[in-house]
């Protein structure tokens, strides 16, 4: 029998200087996820109710949270680029690029590792990022070009490194195993956005999609601001440029690392 | 450069009916971990400063938290069986069997997935268990023979199941891969005690050590009360009885599952 997730979802603790629309989107995500957990069972949250603009199925929990974010974006008069809805034009120079519910499977099941991740983009350039961890209210904020109060670990070599990865998939199993053998310790938390901020704050050394091309730009956008601000690097394992693009069918294999040498060693190992 | 972990460690939110010594130990663990994070960097928390009674190295963070628990046990007049200290005799009929810092590597690095797990044992029988998740203060309490307010998922088959595992080790790599191939989704959170309560509350379907014989009784004791109270099963993959025994060099490959059929399917796959 599928049960409800009993734990509360707090409002995020945001710094005062977060862009108003980004803050509103993050608050809307927490409130909508709280309401969804209160109303629906785990199975109901996980039910696939549509196909998203990214070409993957949309769970009920994704839809409920994204709807709340879209409403916040409209209220704030900014555009939205998001996983399920695609590009929503509200005639603004500013676009929020958002992963409403990173770690959807965790979010639906009650594994307390799911996040809101978003950036403010102006003319295709991300100027500011916000990540919130929904079960705790922890937030990571970064403004492009400004220092942040956290730093990556500074590790430069894969030997001995703590690396998080997406779970193995058939197309990436060999690369997954190569990284596992070369690293000091692997984890699979199933939340790209959370795993990226753990690299940014120095809690793990790296995170990667080992070549399965699962990442969309909405999965990586927040990391692309947050991780460099903390001294780290985000790149694609196959060397493709990471671009904010409304075409959500584009895919990458993101590599997030404490330093450039570590990112490049991981990318080389993944791309074989 | 190794930095400090900036996030606070709250006191756990405990029900009123937790055994006084068990509650005191859990509170001591949270306070000691909070103080350790405030004082030491990640590298200092991870430094191996001794060898424990279980035959594995003791990190500074393990030692600081266990010392605080040992003091609480003495103050409450109960014995203690714990990872680093082994059996501490305070001339009581009651023994706390405790994993002071489950997920030590997470705890030292700042990956926010580490727990206190403990049981009250009388004459070698566990009567009550408490798990606390240190970064959030969430607590799971269970009294043997009494219903708990959470239930396992009830899943009976591995196909499609969400299974957490210890990370692959050389001795268990083949079995790790067999489980990965047979399950619907795998995660590696690196905290046995947390992964066991996620099974108990129905957020994941199962957790296992895929045959590496890493588990000591202190890792499994809380799950042995909590998971059956929620409808699930805890057993050893190789069929050995799980016994509260002061000899901490004994090892098991724990399997924690939503139901007995799922536990037995996993154990058969692990034992090959």
Short mmCIF file of N, CA, C and O in Angstrom, two decimals, chain A residues 1 3 7-8 37 42 105-106 109-113 133 135-136 138-140 153 167-168 173 176-177 180 184-190 198 201-204, chain B residues 1 3 7-8 37 42 105-106 109-113 133 135-136 138-140 153 167-168 173 176-177 180 184-190 198 201-204:
data_model
loop_
_atom_site.label_atom_id
_atom_site.label_comp_id
_atom_site.label_asym_id
_atom_site.label_seq_id
_atom_site.Cartn_x
_atom_site.Cartn_y
_atom_site.Cartn_z
N UNK A 1 0.84 -1.20 0.00
CA UNK A 1 0.00 0.00 0.00
C UNK A 1 0.87 1.24 0.00
O UNK A 1 1.77 1.36 0.82
N UNK A 3 1.86 4.93 0.77
CA UNK A 3 1.54 5.86 1.85
C UNK A 3 1.98 7.28 1.48
O UNK A 3 2.67 7.49 0.50
N UNK A 7 6.97 13.73 6.42
CA UNK A 7 7.83 14.84 6.88
C UNK A 7 7.42 16.16 6.26
O UNK A 7 7.02 16.21 5.10
N UNK A 8 7.56 17.25 7.02
CA UNK A 8 7.21 18.57 6.48
C UNK A 8 8.23 19.06 5.45
O UNK A 8 9.37 18.60 5.43
N UNK A 37 2.81 16.64 -1.14
CA UNK A 37 3.07 15.54 -0.20
C UNK A 37 1.92 15.36 0.78
O UNK A 37 1.64 14.25 1.24
N UNK A 42 2.72 8.37 -2.27
CA UNK A 42 3.93 8.22 -3.08
C UNK A 42 3.60 7.76 -4.51
O UNK A 42 4.12 8.30 -5.48
N UNK A 105 12.37 11.22 -8.93
CA UNK A 105 12.10 9.88 -8.38
C UNK A 105 12.25 9.91 -6.86
O UNK A 105 11.46 9.31 -6.12
N UNK A 106 13.27 10.61 -6.38
CA UNK A 106 13.43 10.78 -4.93
C UNK A 106 12.22 11.52 -4.35
O UNK A 106 11.67 11.14 -3.31
N UNK A 109 9.15 9.38 -4.11
CA UNK A 109 9.26 8.22 -3.22
C UNK A 109 9.40 8.63 -1.75
O UNK A 109 9.13 7.84 -0.85
N UNK A 110 9.87 9.86 -1.52
CA UNK A 110 10.14 10.27 -0.14
C UNK A 110 11.60 10.13 0.24
O UNK A 110 11.94 10.30 1.42
N UNK A 111 12.46 9.81 -0.70
CA UNK A 111 13.90 9.87 -0.42
C UNK A 111 14.24 11.37 -0.36
O UNK A 111 14.02 12.08 -1.35
N UNK A 112 14.73 11.84 0.78
CA UNK A 112 14.74 13.29 1.03
C UNK A 112 15.87 14.03 0.33
O UNK A 112 16.57 14.84 0.94
N UNK A 113 16.08 13.74 -0.94
CA UNK A 113 17.16 14.33 -1.73
C UNK A 113 16.59 14.85 -3.04
O UNK A 113 16.75 14.23 -4.09
N UNK A 133 17.39 22.90 -1.27
CA UNK A 133 17.18 21.49 -0.94
C UNK A 133 15.83 21.42 -0.22
O UNK A 133 15.70 21.92 0.90
N UNK A 135 13.80 19.28 1.30
CA UNK A 135 13.49 18.67 2.60
C UNK A 135 14.07 19.43 3.79
O UNK A 135 13.66 19.19 4.94
N UNK A 136 15.04 20.29 3.55
CA UNK A 136 15.69 20.98 4.68
C UNK A 136 15.59 22.49 4.62
O UNK A 136 15.85 23.15 5.64
N UNK A 138 17.74 24.28 3.07
CA UNK A 138 19.07 24.81 2.79
C UNK A 138 19.11 25.43 1.39
O UNK A 138 18.53 24.88 0.45
N UNK A 139 19.83 26.55 1.26
CA UNK A 139 19.91 27.23 -0.04
C UNK A 139 21.35 27.60 -0.36
O UNK A 139 22.14 27.90 0.54
N UNK A 140 21.69 27.54 -1.64
CA UNK A 140 23.00 27.97 -2.15
C UNK A 140 22.74 29.02 -3.22
O UNK A 140 22.08 28.73 -4.23
N UNK A 153 36.72 21.44 -2.84
CA UNK A 153 37.80 20.79 -2.09
C UNK A 153 39.17 21.10 -2.67
O UNK A 153 40.18 20.92 -1.98
N UNK A 167 23.08 6.92 -11.64
CA UNK A 167 23.11 5.46 -11.56
C UNK A 167 23.51 4.87 -12.92
O UNK A 167 23.30 5.51 -13.95
N UNK A 168 24.07 3.68 -12.92
CA UNK A 168 24.48 3.09 -14.20
C UNK A 168 23.28 2.87 -15.11
O UNK A 168 22.21 2.49 -14.64
N UNK A 173 27.24 1.90 -18.74
CA UNK A 173 27.69 0.98 -17.69
C UNK A 173 29.21 0.82 -17.66
O UNK A 173 29.83 0.80 -16.59
N UNK A 176 30.73 3.96 -16.24
CA UNK A 176 30.40 4.02 -14.81
C UNK A 176 31.42 3.20 -14.02
O UNK A 176 31.97 3.64 -13.02
N UNK A 177 31.67 2.00 -14.53
CA UNK A 177 32.57 1.10 -13.83
C UNK A 177 34.01 1.61 -13.86
O UNK A 177 34.74 1.48 -12.87
N UNK A 180 34.23 4.22 -11.25
CA UNK A 180 34.17 3.57 -9.93
C UNK A 180 35.52 2.97 -9.56
O UNK A 180 35.96 3.09 -8.41
N UNK A 184 38.15 7.13 -5.42
CA UNK A 184 38.31 6.60 -4.07
C UNK A 184 37.00 6.08 -3.49
O UNK A 184 36.99 5.11 -2.75
N UNK A 185 35.90 6.74 -3.86
CA UNK A 185 34.60 6.40 -3.27
C UNK A 185 33.52 6.93 -4.19
O UNK A 185 33.62 8.06 -4.66
N UNK A 186 32.51 6.12 -4.47
CA UNK A 186 31.39 6.62 -5.28
C UNK A 186 30.11 6.65 -4.46
O UNK A 186 29.94 5.87 -3.52
N UNK A 187 29.27 7.59 -4.85
CA UNK A 187 27.92 7.68 -4.28
C UNK A 187 26.93 7.86 -5.44
O UNK A 187 27.30 8.37 -6.49
N UNK A 188 25.67 7.46 -5.19
CA UNK A 188 24.59 7.69 -6.16
C UNK A 188 23.42 8.26 -5.36
O UNK A 188 22.70 7.52 -4.70
N UNK A 189 23.27 9.58 -5.39
CA UNK A 189 22.21 10.22 -4.61
C UNK A 189 20.97 10.51 -5.46
O UNK A 189 19.92 10.85 -4.92
N UNK A 190 21.11 10.42 -6.79
CA UNK A 190 19.97 10.61 -7.70
C UNK A 190 19.40 12.02 -7.68
O UNK A 190 18.20 12.21 -7.86
N UNK A 198 27.07 19.97 -3.56
CA UNK A 198 27.99 19.29 -2.64
C UNK A 198 29.44 19.41 -3.15
O UNK A 198 30.37 19.50 -2.35
N UNK A 201 30.52 23.14 -2.36
CA UNK A 201 30.86 23.47 -0.96
C UNK A 201 31.99 22.60 -0.41
O UNK A 201 32.33 22.71 0.76
N UNK A 202 32.55 21.75 -1.25
CA UNK A 202 33.71 20.97 -0.81
C UNK A 202 33.38 19.69 -0.07
O UNK A 202 34.25 19.08 0.54
N UNK A 203 32.11 19.24 -0.14
CA UNK A 203 31.74 18.00 0.56
C UNK A 203 32.04 16.75 -0.27
O UNK A 203 32.29 15.68 0.28
N UNK A 204 31.97 16.87 -1.59
CA UNK A 204 32.47 15.82 -2.47
C UNK A 204 33.40 16.47 -3.50
O UNK A 204 33.42 17.70 -3.63
N UNK B 1 42.38 23.29 -0.07
CA UNK B 1 42.32 23.65 1.35
C UNK B 1 41.05 23.07 1.97
O UNK B 1 39.96 23.27 1.42
N UNK B 3 38.00 22.88 4.38
CA UNK B 3 37.17 23.88 5.06
C UNK B 3 36.29 23.22 6.12
O UNK B 3 36.18 22.00 6.18
N UNK B 7 26.98 24.15 7.91
CA UNK B 7 25.57 23.97 8.29
C UNK B 7 25.44 23.57 9.75
O UNK B 7 26.25 22.81 10.26
N UNK B 8 24.38 24.04 10.42
CA UNK B 8 24.18 23.66 11.82
C UNK B 8 23.71 22.21 11.97
O UNK B 8 23.19 21.62 11.03
N UNK B 37 32.00 19.83 14.16
CA UNK B 37 31.94 20.56 12.89
C UNK B 37 32.33 22.02 13.08
O UNK B 37 32.88 22.64 12.18
N UNK B 42 37.05 19.59 7.54
CA UNK B 42 36.70 18.27 7.00
C UNK B 42 37.88 17.29 7.12
O UNK B 42 37.70 16.14 7.54
N UNK B 105 32.22 8.58 6.77
CA UNK B 105 32.84 9.30 5.64
C UNK B 105 31.97 10.48 5.23
O UNK B 105 32.47 11.58 4.95
N UNK B 106 30.66 10.27 5.20
CA UNK B 106 29.75 11.39 4.93
C UNK B 106 29.89 12.46 6.01
O UNK B 106 29.96 13.66 5.71
N UNK B 109 33.03 14.51 5.66
CA UNK B 109 33.14 15.29 4.43
C UNK B 109 32.09 16.41 4.35
O UNK B 109 32.27 17.36 3.60
N UNK B 110 31.00 16.25 5.10
CA UNK B 110 29.91 17.21 4.99
C UNK B 110 28.81 16.76 4.06
O UNK B 110 27.90 17.54 3.76
N UNK B 111 28.85 15.53 3.60
CA UNK B 111 27.70 14.97 2.88
C UNK B 111 26.63 14.72 3.95
O UNK B 111 26.87 13.94 4.88
N UNK B 112 25.49 15.38 3.84
CA UNK B 112 24.57 15.46 4.99
C UNK B 112 23.74 14.22 5.21
O UNK B 112 22.54 14.30 5.43
N UNK B 113 24.39 13.06 5.17
CA UNK B 113 23.71 11.77 5.31
C UNK B 113 24.45 10.94 6.33
O UNK B 113 25.20 10.02 5.99
N UNK B 133 18.71 11.34 12.27
CA UNK B 133 19.45 11.85 11.11
C UNK B 133 20.04 13.19 11.55
O UNK B 133 19.32 14.16 11.78
N UNK B 135 21.84 15.73 10.40
CA UNK B 135 21.74 17.03 9.73
C UNK B 135 20.34 17.65 9.79
O UNK B 135 20.19 18.84 9.54
N UNK B 136 19.34 16.86 10.10
CA UNK B 136 17.97 17.39 10.08
C UNK B 136 17.25 17.28 11.42
O UNK B 136 16.23 17.96 11.61
N UNK B 138 15.59 14.67 12.22
CA UNK B 138 14.53 13.66 12.08
C UNK B 138 14.86 12.43 12.92
O UNK B 138 16.01 12.01 12.95
N UNK B 139 13.84 11.85 13.54
CA UNK B 139 14.04 10.66 14.36
C UNK B 139 13.01 9.60 14.03
O UNK B 139 11.86 9.91 13.71
N UNK B 140 13.44 8.34 14.13
CA UNK B 140 12.57 7.18 13.95
C UNK B 140 12.70 6.33 15.21
O UNK B 140 13.81 5.86 15.54
N UNK B 153 7.07 -0.31 1.91
CA UNK B 153 6.31 -0.21 0.66
C UNK B 153 5.48 -1.45 0.37
O UNK B 153 4.56 -1.40 -0.44
N UNK B 167 28.54 0.87 -1.47
CA UNK B 167 29.27 1.04 -2.73
C UNK B 167 29.99 -0.26 -3.09
O UNK B 167 30.29 -1.07 -2.20
N UNK B 168 30.26 -0.47 -4.38
CA UNK B 168 30.92 -1.72 -4.78
C UNK B 168 32.31 -1.82 -4.15
O UNK B 168 33.02 -0.84 -4.05
N UNK B 173 31.91 -6.92 -6.05
CA UNK B 173 31.57 -6.20 -7.29
C UNK B 173 30.60 -7.00 -8.16
O UNK B 173 29.66 -6.43 -8.73
N UNK B 176 27.20 -6.87 -6.62
CA UNK B 176 26.67 -5.49 -6.74
C UNK B 176 26.04 -5.32 -8.11
O UNK B 176 24.93 -4.81 -8.24
N UNK B 177 26.74 -5.79 -9.12
CA UNK B 177 26.27 -5.62 -10.49
C UNK B 177 25.03 -6.47 -10.77
O UNK B 177 24.11 -6.02 -11.46
N UNK B 180 22.21 -4.60 -9.32
CA UNK B 180 21.94 -3.41 -10.13
C UNK B 180 21.15 -3.78 -11.39
O UNK B 180 20.22 -3.07 -11.78
N UNK B 184 15.07 -2.10 -10.19
CA UNK B 184 14.59 -1.01 -11.03
C UNK B 184 15.48 0.21 -10.97
O UNK B 184 15.64 0.94 -11.95
N UNK B 185 16.05 0.47 -9.79
CA UNK B 185 16.83 1.69 -9.57
C UNK B 185 17.74 1.46 -8.37
O UNK B 185 17.29 0.93 -7.36
N UNK B 186 19.01 1.84 -8.48
CA UNK B 186 19.90 1.71 -7.32
C UNK B 186 20.35 3.09 -6.85
O UNK B 186 20.43 4.04 -7.63
N UNK B 187 20.61 3.17 -5.56
CA UNK B 187 21.21 4.35 -4.95
C UNK B 187 22.35 3.91 -4.04
O UNK B 187 22.36 2.78 -3.53
N UNK B 188 23.29 4.81 -3.80
CA UNK B 188 24.39 4.57 -2.86
C UNK B 188 24.49 5.82 -1.99
O UNK B 188 25.06 6.83 -2.41
N UNK B 189 23.89 5.77 -0.81
CA UNK B 189 23.89 6.95 0.07
C UNK B 189 25.01 6.89 1.11
O UNK B 189 25.27 7.88 1.79
N UNK B 190 25.61 5.73 1.29
CA UNK B 190 26.73 5.56 2.23
C UNK B 190 26.35 5.77 3.68
O UNK B 190 27.16 6.25 4.48
N UNK B 198 14.80 4.43 5.59
CA UNK B 198 14.08 4.75 4.35
C UNK B 198 13.28 3.54 3.85
O UNK B 198 12.20 3.70 3.28
N UNK B 201 10.15 3.33 6.28
CA UNK B 201 9.06 4.29 6.06
C UNK B 201 8.48 4.20 4.65
O UNK B 201 7.61 5.01 4.30
N UNK B 202 8.98 3.26 3.83
CA UNK B 202 8.39 3.06 2.50
C UNK B 202 8.94 3.96 1.42
O UNK B 202 8.38 4.04 0.33
N UNK B 203 10.07 4.62 1.68
CA UNK B 203 10.66 5.51 0.66
C UNK B 203 11.53 4.75 -0.33
O UNK B 203 11.68 5.16 -1.49
N UNK B 204 12.16 3.67 0.11
CA UNK B 204 12.82 2.75 -0.81
C UNK B 204 12.33 1.34 -0.46
O UNK B 204 11.73 1.12 0.60
#
